[in-house]
């Protein structure tokens, strides 16, 4: 289980590089989405380490937050309002 | 015992998929290739991690909620990446 935590943390540190570098705003937002998904996976692994029941709820919340936030940012960057 | 071992193996495989997807994220040049590698690698990687949590816990409340999370990410990540790619295409066309 420590191997999985190490792999996820190493991937998160690699993911900071396109977050800083990316030429357009969409590249940076894509790296942010990836970072949040990795955080969701890390919380899932950490819940099974801690045997904690309500940490799994945080994974579900994080995934729903990624969904709503990414839809909103896609609408915003596409140059349209939220209701059309 | 055997379910714990199986769950740990599946979780390590999913974390490896996530790491490989991150390497693909910094190696590809065009943004559509990056969208492609994110929707394939991270969808399958986080899905495998959640299936591993379910395999370690069994049919308890925690296991069922992780299975729900796996189902939701399997359905919602292609929609998210499709919306972002559509917005990118609309920006580039202008």
mmCIF file of C-alpha atoms in Angstrom:
data_model
loop_
_atom_site.group_PDB
_atom_site.id
_atom_site.type_symbol
_atom_site.label_atom_id
_atom_site.label_comp_id
_atom_site.label_asym_id
_atom_site.label_seq_id
_atom_site.Cartn_x
_atom_site.Cartn_y
_atom_site.Cartn_z
ATOM 1 C CA UNK A 1 0.000 0.000 0.000
ATOM 2 C CA UNK A 2 2.956 2.312 0.617
ATOM 3 C CA UNK A 3 4.045 1.694 -2.977
ATOM 4 C CA UNK A 4 0.708 2.995 -4.270
ATOM 5 C CA UNK A 5 0.927 6.107 -2.072
ATOM 6 C CA UNK A 6 4.471 6.739 -3.301
ATOM 7 C CA UNK A 7 3.422 6.366 -6.941
ATOM 8 C CA UNK A 8 0.498 8.772 -6.529
ATOM 9 C CA UNK A 9 2.599 11.409 -4.758
ATOM 10 C CA UNK A 10 5.364 11.129 -7.370
ATOM 11 C CA UNK A 11 2.783 11.550 -10.125
ATOM 12 C CA UNK A 12 1.383 14.631 -8.402
ATOM 13 C CA UNK A 13 4.826 16.223 -8.260
ATOM 14 C CA UNK A 14 5.406 15.452 -11.939
ATOM 15 C CA UNK A 15 2.022 17.037 -12.686
ATOM 16 C CA UNK A 16 3.092 20.431 -11.299
ATOM 17 C CA UNK A 17 5.364 20.951 -14.333
ATOM 18 C CA UNK A 18 2.618 21.346 -16.998
ATOM 19 C CA UNK A 19 0.639 23.400 -14.460
ATOM 20 C CA UNK A 20 3.423 25.995 -14.423
ATOM 21 C CA UNK A 21 4.626 25.696 -18.022
ATOM 22 C CA UNK A 22 1.485 25.175 -20.139
ATOM 23 C CA UNK A 23 1.178 27.731 -22.952
ATOM 24 C CA UNK A 24 -2.573 28.330 -22.823
ATOM 25 C CA UNK A 25 -5.031 28.452 -19.989
ATOM 26 C CA UNK A 26 -6.633 25.177 -21.015
ATOM 27 C CA UNK A 27 -3.350 23.315 -20.516
ATOM 28 C CA UNK A 28 -3.114 24.626 -16.997
ATOM 29 C CA UNK A 29 -6.689 23.724 -16.233
ATOM 30 C CA UNK A 30 -6.157 20.221 -17.612
ATOM 31 C CA UNK A 31 -3.179 19.773 -15.287
ATOM 32 C CA UNK A 32 -5.332 21.018 -12.405
ATOM 33 C CA UNK A 33 -8.045 18.467 -13.245
ATOM 34 C CA UNK A 34 -5.413 15.721 -13.290
ATOM 35 C CA UNK A 35 -4.033 16.892 -9.944
ATOM 36 C CA UNK A 36 -7.490 16.824 -8.385
ATOM 37 C CA UNK A 37 -8.181 13.333 -9.746
ATOM 38 C CA UNK A 38 -4.899 12.132 -8.263
ATOM 39 C CA UNK A 39 -5.932 13.675 -4.971
ATOM 40 C CA UNK A 40 -9.185 11.678 -5.168
ATOM 41 C CA UNK A 41 -7.256 8.468 -5.738
ATOM 42 C CA UNK A 42 -4.913 9.293 -2.870
ATOM 43 C CA UNK A 43 -7.848 9.841 -0.508
ATOM 44 C CA UNK A 44 -9.239 6.456 -1.584
ATOM 45 C CA UNK A 45 -5.957 4.699 -0.802
ATOM 46 C CA UNK A 46 -5.616 6.587 2.476
ATOM 47 C CA UNK A 47 -9.142 5.580 3.512
ATOM 48 C CA UNK A 48 -8.263 1.902 3.182
ATOM 49 C CA UNK A 49 -5.042 2.483 5.161
ATOM 50 C CA UNK A 50 -6.847 4.281 7.994
ATOM 51 C CA UNK A 51 -9.916 1.971 7.886
ATOM 52 C CA UNK A 52 -11.901 5.189 8.018
ATOM 53 C CA UNK A 53 -15.471 5.096 6.835
ATOM 54 C CA UNK A 54 -16.117 8.708 5.911
ATOM 55 C CA UNK A 55 -12.933 9.350 3.925
ATOM 56 C CA UNK A 56 -14.523 7.460 1.022
ATOM 57 C CA UNK A 57 -17.207 10.143 0.955
ATOM 58 C CA UNK A 58 -14.473 12.676 0.251
ATOM 59 C CA UNK A 59 -13.458 10.803 -2.912
ATOM 60 C CA UNK A 60 -17.033 10.942 -4.172
ATOM 61 C CA UNK A 61 -17.234 14.649 -3.295
ATOM 62 C CA UNK A 62 -13.950 15.374 -5.062
ATOM 63 C CA UNK A 63 -15.053 13.637 -8.253
ATOM 64 C CA UNK A 64 -18.379 15.512 -8.280
ATOM 65 C CA UNK A 65 -16.479 18.767 -7.671
ATOM 66 C CA UNK A 66 -14.210 18.055 -10.663
ATOM 67 C CA UNK A 67 -17.271 17.404 -12.829
ATOM 68 C CA UNK A 68 -19.132 20.607 -11.930
ATOM 69 C CA UNK A 69 -16.021 22.820 -11.962
ATOM 70 C CA UNK A 70 -14.788 21.534 -15.306
ATOM 71 C CA UNK A 71 -18.180 22.006 -16.944
ATOM 72 C CA UNK A 72 -18.313 25.581 -15.614
ATOM 73 C CA UNK A 73 -14.765 26.391 -16.785
ATOM 74 C CA UNK A 74 -15.441 24.876 -20.217
ATOM 75 C CA UNK A 75 -18.517 27.059 -20.601
ATOM 76 C CA UNK A 76 -16.555 30.100 -19.435
ATOM 77 C CA UNK A 77 -13.568 29.569 -21.720
ATOM 78 C CA UNK A 78 -15.761 28.789 -24.703
ATOM 79 C CA UNK A 79 -17.017 32.347 -24.543
ATOM 80 C CA UNK A 80 -20.631 31.594 -23.716
ATOM 81 C CA UNK A 81 -22.781 32.277 -20.716
ATOM 82 C CA UNK A 82 -23.854 29.525 -18.373
ATOM 83 C CA UNK A 83 -27.447 29.355 -19.543
ATOM 84 C CA UNK A 84 -27.090 28.944 -23.288
ATOM 85 C CA UNK B 1 -6.594 -12.264 3.592
ATOM 86 C CA UNK B 2 -6.759 -13.102 -0.096
ATOM 87 C CA UNK B 3 -9.134 -10.203 -0.733
ATOM 88 C CA UNK B 4 -6.698 -7.790 0.957
ATOM 89 C CA UNK B 5 -3.873 -9.055 -1.256
ATOM 90 C CA UNK B 6 -6.048 -8.773 -4.375
ATOM 91 C CA UNK B 7 -7.154 -5.256 -3.435
ATOM 92 C CA UNK B 8 -3.569 -4.123 -2.843
ATOM 93 C CA UNK B 9 -2.497 -5.501 -6.215
ATOM 94 C CA UNK B 10 -5.316 -3.766 -8.056
ATOM 95 C CA UNK B 11 -4.616 -0.469 -6.235
ATOM 96 C CA UNK B 12 -0.906 -0.590 -7.130
ATOM 97 C CA UNK B 13 -1.820 -1.298 -10.768
ATOM 98 C CA UNK B 14 -4.153 1.707 -10.804
ATOM 99 C CA UNK B 15 -1.526 3.990 -9.279
ATOM 100 C CA UNK B 16 0.929 2.798 -11.935
ATOM 101 C CA UNK B 17 -1.612 3.711 -14.626
ATOM 102 C CA UNK B 18 -1.911 7.194 -13.097
ATOM 103 C CA UNK B 19 1.873 7.669 -13.090
ATOM 104 C CA UNK B 20 2.147 6.558 -16.733
ATOM 105 C CA UNK B 21 -0.631 8.968 -17.659
ATOM 106 C CA UNK B 22 1.230 11.825 -15.988
ATOM 107 C CA UNK B 23 4.338 11.038 -18.023
ATOM 108 C CA UNK B 24 2.166 11.120 -21.137
ATOM 109 C CA UNK B 25 0.774 14.475 -20.008
ATOM 110 C CA UNK B 26 4.202 16.102 -20.078
ATOM 111 C CA UNK B 27 5.527 14.273 -23.151
ATOM 112 C CA UNK B 28 2.820 14.968 -25.741
ATOM 113 C CA UNK B 29 2.925 18.239 -27.625
ATOM 114 C CA UNK B 30 -0.556 19.022 -28.909
ATOM 115 C CA UNK B 31 -3.416 19.629 -26.506
ATOM 116 C CA UNK B 32 -5.814 17.111 -28.089
ATOM 117 C CA UNK B 33 -3.295 14.324 -27.515
ATOM 118 C CA UNK B 34 -3.113 15.407 -23.884
ATOM 119 C CA UNK B 35 -6.906 15.236 -23.594
ATOM 120 C CA UNK B 36 -6.760 11.749 -25.099
ATOM 121 C CA UNK B 37 -4.147 10.479 -22.662
ATOM 122 C CA UNK B 38 -5.973 11.978 -19.681
ATOM 123 C CA UNK B 39 -9.341 10.459 -20.518
ATOM 124 C CA UNK B 40 -7.879 7.022 -21.124
ATOM 125 C CA UNK B 41 -5.209 6.675 -18.490
ATOM 126 C CA UNK B 42 -6.778 8.521 -15.574
ATOM 127 C CA UNK B 43 -10.244 7.167 -16.145
ATOM 128 C CA UNK B 44 -8.936 3.619 -16.003
ATOM 129 C CA UNK B 45 -6.429 4.344 -13.195
ATOM 130 C CA UNK B 46 -8.848 5.933 -10.716
ATOM 131 C CA UNK B 47 -11.430 3.297 -11.695
ATOM 132 C CA UNK B 48 -8.929 0.551 -10.786
ATOM 133 C CA UNK B 49 -8.072 2.242 -7.469
ATOM 134 C CA UNK B 50 -11.742 2.401 -6.489
ATOM 135 C CA UNK B 51 -12.311 -1.211 -7.586
ATOM 136 C CA UNK B 52 -9.310 -2.153 -5.411
ATOM 137 C CA UNK B 53 -10.858 -0.410 -2.385
ATOM 138 C CA UNK B 54 -14.067 -2.330 -3.091
ATOM 139 C CA UNK B 55 -12.157 -5.624 -3.369
ATOM 140 C CA UNK B 56 -10.417 -4.990 -0.063
ATOM 141 C CA UNK B 57 -13.555 -4.048 1.844
ATOM 142 C CA UNK B 58 -16.277 -6.224 0.356
ATOM 143 C CA UNK B 59 -19.978 -5.435 0.497
ATOM 144 C CA UNK B 60 -19.854 -3.024 3.421
ATOM 145 C CA UNK B 61 -20.910 0.623 3.307
ATOM 146 C CA UNK B 62 -17.389 1.758 2.500
ATOM 147 C CA UNK B 63 -17.054 -0.750 -0.331
ATOM 148 C CA UNK B 64 -20.374 0.171 -1.877
ATOM 149 C CA UNK B 65 -19.545 3.871 -1.774
ATOM 150 C CA UNK B 66 -16.192 3.257 -3.476
ATOM 151 C CA UNK B 67 -18.006 1.239 -6.139
ATOM 152 C CA UNK B 68 -20.384 4.182 -6.637
ATOM 153 C CA UNK B 69 -17.376 6.486 -7.002
ATOM 154 C CA UNK B 70 -15.873 4.148 -9.624
ATOM 155 C CA UNK B 71 -19.127 4.138 -11.573
ATOM 156 C CA UNK B 72 -19.413 7.921 -11.383
ATOM 157 C CA UNK B 73 -15.863 8.568 -12.576
ATOM 158 C CA UNK B 74 -16.324 6.058 -15.358
ATOM 159 C CA UNK B 75 -19.357 8.012 -16.564
ATOM 160 C CA UNK B 76 -18.314 11.606 -15.862
ATOM 161 C CA UNK B 77 -14.679 11.911 -16.947
ATOM 162 C CA UNK B 78 -15.354 11.472 -20.715
ATOM 163 C CA UNK B 79 -18.093 14.121 -20.453
ATOM 164 C CA UNK B 80 -15.686 16.530 -18.732
ATOM 165 C CA UNK B 81 -12.898 16.016 -21.254
ATOM 166 C CA UNK B 82 -15.368 16.292 -24.140
ATOM 167 C CA UNK B 83 -16.570 19.658 -22.850
ATOM 168 C CA UNK B 84 -12.999 20.942 -22.441
ATOM 169 C CA UNK B 85 -11.990 19.750 -25.928
ATOM 170 C CA UNK B 86 -15.076 21.384 -27.430
ATOM 171 C CA UNK B 87 -14.228 24.681 -25.736
ATOM 172 C CA UNK B 88 -10.633 24.405 -26.992
ATOM 173 C CA UNK B 89 -11.846 23.813 -30.532
ATOM 174 C CA UNK B 90 -14.135 26.819 -30.282
ATOM 175 C CA UNK B 91 -11.277 29.019 -29.031
ATOM 176 C CA UNK B 92 -8.948 27.891 -31.836
ATOM 177 C CA UNK B 93 -11.561 28.463 -34.524
ATOM 178 C CA UNK B 94 -11.975 32.131 -33.628
#
